[in-house]
Backbone as a ProteinNet text record, in pm:
[ID]
protein_1_A
[PRIMARY]
SVTDIVEVYDLLYRLGFSATNTAFFHLSYSVYLASLNPHWLVKPSQQLYPEVADQYNTNPLQVVRNIDGFACASWHKNAAFLRSLTCCPLMAAPTAAQFLRMLVHYVRKDLYSACCCGMYTTFNCFLSLAAGAHRIFRRSANSLLQYFVVVV
[TERTIARY]
-4708.3	-4732.9	-4833.5	-4906	-5007.5	-4940.7	-4980.5	-4926.1	-4965.1	-4870.4	-4895.3	-4935.4	-5030.4	-5077.2	-4961.9	-4860.9	-4745.2	-4668.3	-4662.3	-4597.4	-4670.6	-4802.1	-4882.5	-4856.5	-4856.2	-4826	-4689.7	-4589.1	-4454.2	-4453.2	-4524.3	-4530.9	-4595.5	-4704.4	-4772.7	-4686.5	-4612.6	-4520	-4411.4	-4362.9	-4260.6	-4313.8	-4444.2	-4506.6	-4530.2	-4500.9	-4513.9	-4643.6	-4720.1	-4847	-4829.3	-4914.2	-4909.9	-5050.8	-5054.6	-5181.2	-5247	-5290.3	-5348.1	-5499.4	-5557.6	-5703.7	-5754	-5884.9	-5941.1	-5915.4	-5891.2	-5863	-5740.1	-5638.8	-5518.8	-5557.1	-5645.4	-5684.5	-5777.7	-5855.7	-5934.8	-5841.7	-5738.3	-5643.6	-5565.9	-5512.1	-5430	-5512.1	-5634.1	-5718.3	-5759.2	-5779.9	-5812.1	-5697.7	-5576.3	-5459.3	-5444.8	-5462.9	-5451.1	-5553.9	-5681.3	-5785.7	-5762.5	-5720.8	-5696.4	-5579.3	-5482.2	-5370.1	-5415	-5515.8	-5569.9	-5673.2	-5740.6	-5847.5	-5821.2	-5722.8	-5684.3	-5795.9	-5890.4	-6000.9	-6089.4	-6082.9	-6160.3	-6109	-5987.1	-5929.9	-5988.6	-6053.6	-6113.2	-6223.2	-6311.1	-6417.9	-6425.3	-6338.1	-6331.4	-6459.7	-6541.9	-6666.2	-6768.2	-6750.4	-6847.6	-6824.4	-6698.7	-6673.8	-6575.1	-6468.1	-6361.7	-6407.3	-6456.9	-6498	-6611.4	-6713.1	-6817.4	-6764.6	-6670.2	-6612.8	-6536.9	-6458.1	-6384.2	-6482.1	-6583.2	-6684.2	-6753.6	-6788.3	-6851.3	-6759	-6632.1	-6534.7	-6523.8	-6532.2	-6513.8	-6643.5	-6755.9	-6887.4	-6905.8	-6877.9	-6895.7	-6956.9	-6958	-7012.9	-6901.7	-6923.8	-6819.9	-6770.6	-6858.9	-6817.1	-6712.1	-6726.3	-6627.2	-6492.5	-6496.1	-6372.4	-6302.3	-6377.7	-6319.6	-6262.2	-6335.3	-6284.8	-6154.1	-6147.5	-6025	-5907.3	-5930.2	-5822.6	-5781.1	-5877.5	-5847.7	-5766.7	-5800.4	-5723.6	-5579	-5557.7	-5421.1	-5348.8	-5419.8	-5357.2	-5309.1	-5392.6	-5354.2	-5239.1	-5247.9	-5141.3	-5010.3	-5017.1	-4897.1	-4836.4	-4921.9	-4874.7	-4798.5	-4850.6	-4785.2	-4658.7	-4655.3	-4537.9	-4426.2	-4463.1	-4360.4	-4404.2	-4421.1	-4465.3	-4364.5	-4236.8	-4134.1	-4148.3	-4175.7	-4193.6	-4317.5	-4425.7	-4546.8	-4520.7	-4445.8	-4413.1	-4332.1	-4249.3	-4166.9	-4249	-4372	-4455.7	-4527.2	-4520.5	-4592.5	-4510.4	-4539.6	-4471.2	-4544.8	-4662.4	-4742.4	-4693.7	-4700.3	-4668.4	-4775.5	-4733.5	-4825.3	-4805	-4900.5	-4887	-4967.8	-5058.6	-5142.7	-5163.9	-5219.8	-5247.3	-5334.7	-5303.7	-5384.7	-5522.2	-5617.1	-5747.8	-5733.1	-5836.7	-5833.1	-5804.8	-5872.5	-5853.8	-5712.7	-5660.6	-5523.5	-5423.7	-5444.3	-5355.4	-5352.7	-5469.2	-5475.1	-5399.5	-5419.7	-5350.3	-5199.5	-5153.9	-5010.9	-4955.6	-5026.7	-4979.9	-4982	-5087	-5095.5	-4984.3	-4961.2	-4849.8	-4718.8	-4698.7	-4574.5	-4558.9	-4665.8	-4653.1	-4659.4	-4710.4	-4721.2	-4656.7	-4534.2	-4466	-4462.4	-4461.8	-4453	-4579.2	-4694.1	-4819.5	-4871	-4817	-4873	-4773.1	-4828.4	-4748	-4820.8	-4757.1	-4821.5	-4834.6	-4948.2	-4977.4	-5013.7	-4970.1	-4996.1	-5142.3	-5224.5	-5365.8	-5450.6	-5410.1	-5493.2	-5442.7	-5323.3	-5261.8	-5339.9	-5392.4	-5458.5	-5355.2	-5393.7	-5305	-5294.1	-5190.3	-5170.8	-5289.8	-5338	-5450.5	-5575.3	-5597.3	-5713.7	-5701.6	-5579.5	-5560.5	-5597.9	-5556.6	-5592.4	-5743.6	-5810.7	-5955.8	-6022.4	-5969.5	-6024.6	-6005.8	-5887.1	-5862	-5949.3	-5965.1	-6048	-6193.1	-6240.9	-6379	-6396.5	-6298.9	-6306.5	-6299.7	-6210	-6198.7	-6325.4	-6386.1	-6510.2	-6619.1	-6628.3	-6728.8	-6697.4	-6569.2	-6531.4	-6549.4	-6499.7	-6499.1	-6616.7	-6698.2	-6814.4	-6777.1	-6662.3	-6620.6	-6665.4	-6673.6	-6708.9	-6586.9	-6611.8	-6501.8	-6417.1	-6479.5	-6403.8	-6308.3	-6351.3	-6263.4	-6142.9	-6166.6	-6055.6	-5959.7	-6012.9	-5927.6	-5848.4	-5911.4	-5840.2	-5731.7	-5760.5	-5661.3	-5543.5	-5571.5	-5464.7	-5376.8	-5436.6	-5360.1	-5273.5	-5325.8	-5250.2	-5136.9	-5163.5	-5061.9	-4951.1	-4986.4	-4886.5	-4831.5
33.6	-94.4	-174.8	-257.9	-340.7	-462	-490.9	-606.2	-733.9	-822.3	-952.7	-1048.9	-1136.1	-1231.9	-1320.2	-1341.1	-1422.9	-1356.1	-1223.3	-1151.6	-1178.6	-1182.7	-1209.5	-1352.2	-1448.2	-1587.6	-1596.5	-1529.4	-1532.4	-1481.1	-1371.6	-1317.3	-1416.6	-1477.9	-1574.4	-1697.9	-1741	-1853.6	-1815.5	-1690.4	-1644	-1639.2	-1617.9	-1618	-1759.8	-1859.3	-1997.6	-2064.8	-2002.9	-2060.7	-2133.2	-2230.1	-2301.4	-2306.7	-2325.9	-2325.1	-2462.3	-2498.9	-2632.3	-2631	-2512.3	-2505	-2371.2	-2355.4	-2233.2	-2110	-2128	-2013.4	-1936.9	-2008.9	-1945.2	-1855.8	-1903.2	-1827.2	-1711.6	-1725.3	-1612.3	-1498.3	-1531.8	-1431	-1371.4	-1455.7	-1404.3	-1317	-1357.6	-1277.8	-1147.4	-1150	-1027.6	-927.7	-974.5	-887	-832.7	-918.4	-876.6	-768.8	-793	-694.8	-563.9	-573.6	-453	-372.2	-439.8	-365.7	-291.8	-344.5	-278.1	-171.6	-188.2	-98.2	-57.3	27.5	59.3	120.4	187.7	246.6	139.9	17.9	-91.8	-129.2	-88	-119.6	-34.2	75	159.3	82.7	19.6	-63.6	-191.6	-286.4	-407	-488.5	-476.6	-555	-506.5	-385.6	-333.6	-382.1	-389.9	-433	-547.8	-542.9	-641.7	-782.9	-801.8	-936.3	-991.7	-911.8	-965.5	-1003.3	-925.4	-956	-1088.4	-1109.3	-1235	-1350.8	-1329.5	-1433.7	-1473.1	-1375.4	-1405.2	-1487.1	-1450.9	-1521.9	-1669.5	-1697.7	-1835	-1901	-1841.7	-1899.8	-1934.6	-1834	-1848.8	-1720.3	-1701.7	-1577.7	-1491.8	-1360.7	-1270.8	-1303.7	-1353.9	-1388.7	-1499.9	-1594.6	-1702	-1647.7	-1551.4	-1488.2	-1419.7	-1345.1	-1276.6	-1377.8	-1484.3	-1588.2	-1647.9	-1675	-1733.3	-1636.8	-1510.8	-1412.4	-1394.3	-1390.7	-1378.3	-1498.4	-1615.8	-1735.4	-1725.4	-1673.4	-1654	-1547.6	-1442.3	-1337.2	-1393.4	-1471.9	-1532.8	-1631.4	-1714.6	-1812.5	-1741.8	-1636.1	-1561.2	-1495.1	-1445.6	-1383.9	-1485.6	-1606.9	-1710.1	-1763.3	-1766.5	-1817.8	-1715.3	-1589.4	-1491.1	-1350.1	-1324.7	-1193.5	-1083.7	-1117	-1016.3	-964	-1053.7	-1011	-922.5	-959.4	-876.3	-738.3	-733.6	-603.7	-517.9	-582.7	-506.7	-445.8	-490.6	-440.2	-310.2	-267.4	-147.2	-65.1	63.3	150.2	152.1	92.2	90.1	-20.4	3.8	-105.1	-213.7	-332.8	-444.6	-540.3	-538.5	-618.4	-746.3	-758	-877.2	-905.7	-1019.7	-1056.6	-949.6	-911.4	-809.7	-865.1	-775.4	-815.7	-851.1	-906.1	-940.5	-817.1	-706.7	-583.9	-528.4	-528.7	-482.1	-570.1	-701.3	-795.6	-768.2	-746.3	-714.3	-586	-483.4	-356.5	-374.4	-454.4	-478.7	-551.3	-653.4	-730	-646.8	-568.6	-482.3	-378.6	-324.1	-229.6	-293.7	-416.2	-485.2	-507	-549.2	-577.1	-451.1	-341.9	-216.8	-101.5	-116.5	-13.4	120.8	119.6	243.9	329.2	268.5	343.1	359.4	283.5	281.8	329.1	378.7	416.4	369.2	283.4	237.8	356.6	370	485.6	437.4	509.2	469	484.2	546.1	563.3	453.3	330.6	220.1	153.1	184.2	122.4	146.4	265.8	303.4	356	369.4	433.1	579.9	645.6	786.4	867.9	839.9	914.9	893.7	772.1	747	821.1	832.6	912.4	1057.2	1107.9	1244.1	1259.6	1160.9	1170	1173	1096.3	1098.8	1236.1	1293.9	1427.2	1530.5	1516.6	1610	1603.5	1483.2	1469	1538	1524	1591.3	1742.7	1788.6	1932.2	1986.5	1907.3	1948.5	1975.9	1889.9	1910.3	2034.9	2059.7	2173.6	2305.3	2310.4	2435.9	2451.1	2348	2351.2	2382.3	2332.1	2349.2	2227.6	2242.7	2128.3	2038	1911.2	1814.7	1853.8	1907.6	1948.6	2061.9	2156.9	2267.7	2217	2123.5	2066.4	1991.9	1915.5	1840.2	1935.1	2041.5	2139.2	2206.1	2239.2	2298	2204.8	2076.5	1979.6	1970	1967.3	1956.4	2080	2198.2	2322.2	2331.2	2300.1	2311.8	2210.9	2087	1981.9	1987.6
-213.6	-278.3	-195.9	-261.8	-196.8	-133.6	-13.3	57.3	-15.4	-31.6	-91.9	19.3	-9.3	91.3	140	55.2	94.1	207.7	208.4	318.9	449.8	442.1	561.3	609.3	517.2	554	621.3	564	621.4	764.5	789.1	924.4	1020.4	978.8	1065.3	1089	989.8	1008.9	1109	1101.1	1196.1	1338.5	1352.1	1484.1	1536	1452.2	1495.2	1454.8	1366.5	1323.1	1190.2	1166.3	1038.6	979.7	850.6	777	784.8	905.4	923.5	938.1	953.7	964.3	910.9	904.8	847.2	934	1061.6	1148.2	1098.8	1052.2	996.4	879.4	795.7	677.7	713.4	819.4	867.7	908.7	984.1	1030.1	913.1	827.3	717.1	622.5	592.3	502.6	570.8	701.8	775.3	768	789.1	781.5	640.1	542.1	402.6	369.2	402.3	372.7	448.3	572.9	652.4	597.5	539.2	479.9	354.1	286.9	167.6	204.2	316.8	361.7	506	530.7	668.5	752.1	689.5	765.3	828.7	780.9	840.4	979	1010.8	1142.5	1254.1	1220.1	1323.4	1395.2	1318.7	1374.4	1290.7	1320.3	1236.5	1235.3	1337.3	1340.8	1239.3	1187	1091.1	949.5	904.8	767.2	755.8	832.6	816.5	852	973.3	1014.5	927.2	893.8	804.3	666.1	614.4	482.4	484.7	588.3	602.5	621.8	703	727.2	597	514.5	385.5	295.8	295.3	211.3	250.5	380.5	429.8	475.7	438.7	466.6	614.7	698.3	842.7	895.8	1027	1081.8	1141.2	1151.4	1200.9	1342.2	1426.6	1562.6	1561.7	1473	1462.4	1415.7	1325.2	1278.7	1396.4	1476.3	1592.5	1691.2	1717.2	1809.9	1760.3	1631.2	1575.2	1587	1555.2	1565	1710.7	1800.6	1942.4	1992.3	1943	1978.8	1934.3	1813.4	1764.5	1846.6	1885.7	1965.9	2099.8	2164.5	2293.2	2275.4	2172.9	2148	2116	2037.8	2002.5	2125.5	2214.2	2337.5	2422.4	2430.1	2511.6	2445.1	2313	2242.2	2231.8	2204.1	2171.9	2209.1	2336.4	2383.8	2348.7	2352.1	2322.1	2178.8	2085.5	1946.7	1934.2	2001.1	1996	2054.6	2164	2223.6	2128.1	2046.4	1952.1	1838.6	1821.5	1712.6	1748.1	1871.9	1913	2010.4	2013.8	2110.4	2243.8	2248	2370.3	2463	2592	2683.1	2671.5	2647.2	2627.4	2743.9	2838.4	2959.6	2956.9	2862.4	2850.7	2702.8	2675.8	2536.3	2472.1	2349.4	2282.6	2244.4	2228.6	2177.5	2030.7	1972.7	1830	1744.8	1774.8	1697.1	1713.3	1835.5	1858.2	1785.2	1791.5	1724.3	1574	1515.9	1373.2	1341.5	1423	1399.9	1406.3	1500.4	1513.4	1391.6	1345.6	1230.4	1103	1086.3	968	972.4	1088.8	1103.8	1060.2	1099	1065.9	914.8	848.2	704.8	619.3	676.7	600.6	675.7	716.8	795	723.8	591.4	516.6	529	559.7	567.6	709.6	803.4	937.4	1039.8	1147.1	1261.5	1386.7	1463	1586.8	1680.4	1739.4	1823.2	1962.8	2062.4	2200.2	2240.5	2158.6	2194.8	2132.8	2146.7	2100.9	1974.6	1932.6	1816.5	1687.9	1670.8	1547.4	1449.7	1325.3	1229.5	1265.1	1219.6	1247.3	1198.7	1079.7	1025.3	1109.6	1158	1242.4	1375.1	1428.1	1548.9	1520.3	1403.2	1366.3	1357.6	1297	1285.2	1422.1	1517.1	1651.8	1715.1	1697.6	1750.8	1681.4	1550.1	1473.7	1520.2	1547.5	1594.1	1728.9	1817.1	1945.9	1931.1	1845.4	1822.1	1756.8	1672	1606.4	1709.7	1807.9	1912.5	1995	2019.8	2102.8	2027.4	1906	1832.1	1734.7	1721.1	1632.6	1487.7	1447.5	1308.9	1230.1	1101.4	1018.2	1003.7	979.6	961.1	840.1	736.9	618	649.5	730.6	768.7	845.7	937.3	1012.7	922.7	829.7	738.9	650.4	600.3	518.6	600.9	726.5	813.8	832.6	854.8	873.9	750.6	632.6	508.6	487.6	518.3	500.1	601.3	726.7	830.8	812.2	780.3	765	625.2
[MASK]
++++++++++++++++++++++++++++++++++++++++++++++++++++++++++++++++++++++++++++++++++++++++++++++++++++++++++++++++++++++++++++++++++++++++++++++++++++++++

């Protein structure tokens, strides 16, 4: 099922944030779009941040700053809750991209799996491994993907 924006708002309210400025909406819309387009989480600066910036008539750097600000504030308010969102040891405030991955994981638990190699989705972890194996074995990406589908 597609994540409803209200679910995202509820999560942000639980983290102690309120919809008092556009930064809240930058974050909520980013989480919403990322839940619909999980591949955008691999490199959020390429599609996710520009898409949010276009929606709110700002620039992608401002979107990243706002999300990073929320990540730091959330870390200071409720680090234990943030740690519960990932299997990785979290010793400092997450980056904007990590924070987004954690929030998307939380609202879409059925499709995501937090991974210790950077909090990517399970499929993105597979793609990273496939890319490495491709370089080693000189196989085509399609062959690796077909192998993965057959084996799993």
